[in-house]
CSV table of C-alpha atoms in Angstrom, one decimal:
chain,number,residue,atom,x,y,z
A,16,MET,CA,0.0,0.0,0.0
A,17,GLY,CA,2.6,2.6,1.1
A,18,GLU,CA,5.7,3.7,-0.9
A,19,ASN,CA,8.0,4.3,2.1
A,20,LYS,CA,9.0,2.1,4.9
A,21,GLY,CA,6.7,2.8,7.9
A,22,ILE,CA,3.8,4.1,5.7
A,23,LEU,CA,0.8,1.8,6.2
A,24,TRP,CA,-1.5,3.6,3.8
A,25,SER,CA,-1.2,6.4,1.3
A,26,ASP,CA,-3.5,7.9,-1.3
A,27,ARG,CA,-4.4,11.1,-3.1
A,28,LYS,CA,-7.6,13.1,-3.3
A,29,ARG,CA,-9.3,11.9,-6.4
A,30,ILE,CA,-11.3,13.7,-9.1
A,31,LEU,CA,-13.7,11.4,-11.0
A,32,GLY,CA,-11.8,8.5,-9.4
A,33,LEU,CA,-8.4,9.6,-10.7
A,34,PRO,CA,-5.5,10.7,-8.4
A,35,ILE,CA,-4.8,13.9,-10.3
A,36,THR,CA,-4.7,16.4,-7.4
A,37,PHE,CA,-1.9,17.7,-5.3
A,38,THR,CA,-3.4,16.5,-2.0
A,39,LYS,CA,-1.7,13.4,-0.6
A,40,TYR,CA,-2.6,11.4,2.5
A,41,GLU,CA,-0.2,9.2,4.5
A,42,LEU,CA,-0.8,7.0,7.5
A,43,ASP,CA,1.7,5.4,9.8
A,44,GLU,CA,1.5,3.8,13.2
A,45,GLU,CA,1.5,7.1,15.1
A,46,ARG,CA,0.2,9.9,12.8
A,47,LEU,CA,-1.9,10.9,9.8
A,48,THR,CA,-0.2,13.4,7.4
A,49,ILE,CA,-1.9,15.5,4.8
A,50,ARG,CA,0.2,17.3,2.2
A,51,ARG,CA,-1.4,19.9,0.0
A,52,GLY,CA,-0.3,22.1,-2.8
A,53,LEU,CA,2.2,22.3,-5.7
A,54,LEU,CA,3.8,25.8,-5.7
A,55,THR,CA,2.8,26.6,-2.1
A,56,SER,CA,2.5,23.6,0.0
A,57,THR,CA,1.3,22.8,3.5
A,58,VAL,CA,1.7,19.7,5.7
A,59,ASP,CA,-0.7,18.9,8.5
A,60,GLU,CA,0.0,16.1,11.0
A,61,THR,CA,-2.3,14.7,13.5
A,62,LEU,CA,-1.3,12.2,16.1
A,63,LEU,CA,-3.6,9.2,16.0
A,64,TYR,CA,-4.3,9.1,19.8
A,65,ARG,CA,-5.8,12.6,19.5
A,66,ILE,CA,-8.5,11.5,17.1
A,67,LEU,CA,-11.9,11.4,18.9
A,68,ASP,CA,-14.3,10.3,16.2
A,69,ILE,CA,-14.3,8.9,12.6
A,70,LYS,CA,-17.1,9.3,10.2
A,71,MET,CA,-17.4,8.2,6.5
A,72,SER,CA,-19.7,9.7,3.9
A,73,ARG,CA,-20.2,8.9,0.2
A,74,THR,CA,-22.3,10.8,-2.3
A,75,LEU,CA,-23.9,9.1,-5.3
A,76,GLY,CA,-21.1,10.5,-7.5
A,77,GLN,CA,-18.4,9.1,-5.1
A,78,LYS,CA,-20.1,5.7,-5.1
A,79,ILE,CA,-20.1,5.6,-8.9
A,80,PHE,CA,-16.3,6.3,-9.0
A,81,GLY,CA,-15.5,4.0,-6.0
A,82,VAL,CA,-14.4,6.7,-3.6
A,83,GLY,CA,-15.6,8.3,-0.4
A,84,THR,CA,-14.7,10.9,2.3
A,85,ILE,CA,-13.6,10.2,5.8
A,86,HIS,CA,-14.3,12.9,8.4
A,87,LEU,CA,-12.0,13.0,11.5
A,88,TYR,CA,-12.7,14.9,14.6
A,89,SER,CA,-9.7,15.4,17.0
A,90,ALA,CA,-8.7,17.0,20.2
A,91,ASP,CA,-6.0,18.9,18.3
A,92,ARG,CA,-6.5,22.7,18.6
A,93,THR,CA,-5.3,23.5,15.1
A,94,ASP,CA,-6.9,20.6,13.3
A,95,GLN,CA,-10.2,19.8,15.1
A,96,HIS,CA,-11.8,18.6,11.9
A,97,LEU,CA,-9.9,16.9,9.0
A,98,ASP,CA,-11.3,15.4,5.9
A,99,LEU,CA,-9.7,12.7,3.8
A,100,GLU,CA,-11.6,13.7,0.6
A,101,SER,CA,-12.4,11.3,-2.3
A,102,ILE,CA,-10.1,8.5,-1.4
A,103,SER,CA,-10.3,5.0,-2.8
A,104,ARG,CA,-11.5,2.1,-0.5
A,105,PRO,CA,-12.8,4.5,2.2
A,106,ASP,CA,-14.5,1.7,4.3
A,107,GLU,CA,-11.2,-0.2,4.5
A,108,VAL,CA,-9.3,2.9,5.4
A,109,ARG,CA,-11.9,3.9,8.0
A,110,LYS,CA,-11.6,0.5,9.7
A,111,GLN,CA,-7.7,0.6,9.6
A,112,LEU,CA,-7.8,4.1,11.1
A,113,SER,CA,-10.1,3.0,13.8
A,114,ARG,CA,-7.9,0.1,14.8
A,115,LEU,CA,-4.7,2.3,14.8
A,116,VAL,CA,-6.4,5.0,16.8
A,117,GLU,CA,-7.4,2.5,19.5
A,118,LYS,CA,-3.9,1.0,19.5
A,119,ALA,CA,-2.3,4.4,19.9
A,120,ARG,CA,-4.6,5.3,22.8
A,121,MET,CA,-3.8,2.0,24.5
A,122,GLU,CA,-0.1,2.6,24.1
A,123,LYS,CA,-0.4,6.1,25.5
A,124,ARG,CA,-2.8,4.7,28.2
A,125,MET,CA,-5.4,7.3,27.3
A,126,ALA,CA,-9.2,6.7,27.4
A,127,GLY,CA,-11.7,8.4,25.1
A,128,ARG,CA,-13.1,10.3,28.1
A,129,GLU,CA,-9.7,11.8,28.9
A,130,MET,CA,-9.5,13.1,25.3
A,131,TYR,CA,-13.0,14.5,25.5
A,132,GLY,CA,-12.1,16.3,28.7
A,133,THR,CA,-9.1,17.8,27.0
A,134,ALA,CA,-11.2,19.0,24.1
A,135,ASP,CA,-13.7,20.5,26.5
A,136,MET,CA,-11.0,22.3,28.5
A,137,ASP,CA,-9.6,23.8,25.3
A,138,ILE,CA,-13.0,25.1,24.3
A,139,MET,CA,-13.6,26.6,27.8
A,140,GLU,CA,-10.2,28.3,27.6
A,141,ASP,CA,-11.2,29.8,24.3
A,142,ILE,CA,-14.5,31.0,25.7
A,143,ASP,CA,-12.9,32.5,28.8
A,144,GLY,CA,-10.3,34.3,26.6
A,145,MET,CA,-13.1,36.1,24.7
A,146,ASP,CA,-14.3,38.0,27.8
């Protein structure tokens, strides 16, 4: 699946089922990396243990072309919502992500409720800072 050692999965955002965009997704044991752009590029990394929820959606057009979008919600302040847009085999990727997130949480000895508490505290700090 992956090109480099340590990469468990990689794909590109697809248009009409073809990987012709400059958005690339990579997944390893500890993090999800999203690389965007050609002339100006950005790299977003999210540690897997910080992911709170995973959702998958597929429009009719995505179903026709065999792709789907995975929505990730995390406790990361800068990337609270990430989308893996129009990727191939989205259900397999969702299941793999779910297993890796649970594994990462167990290795860090973190429960979901601890992560939710962290996210709530960040939100409360933001609200308090607005006063």
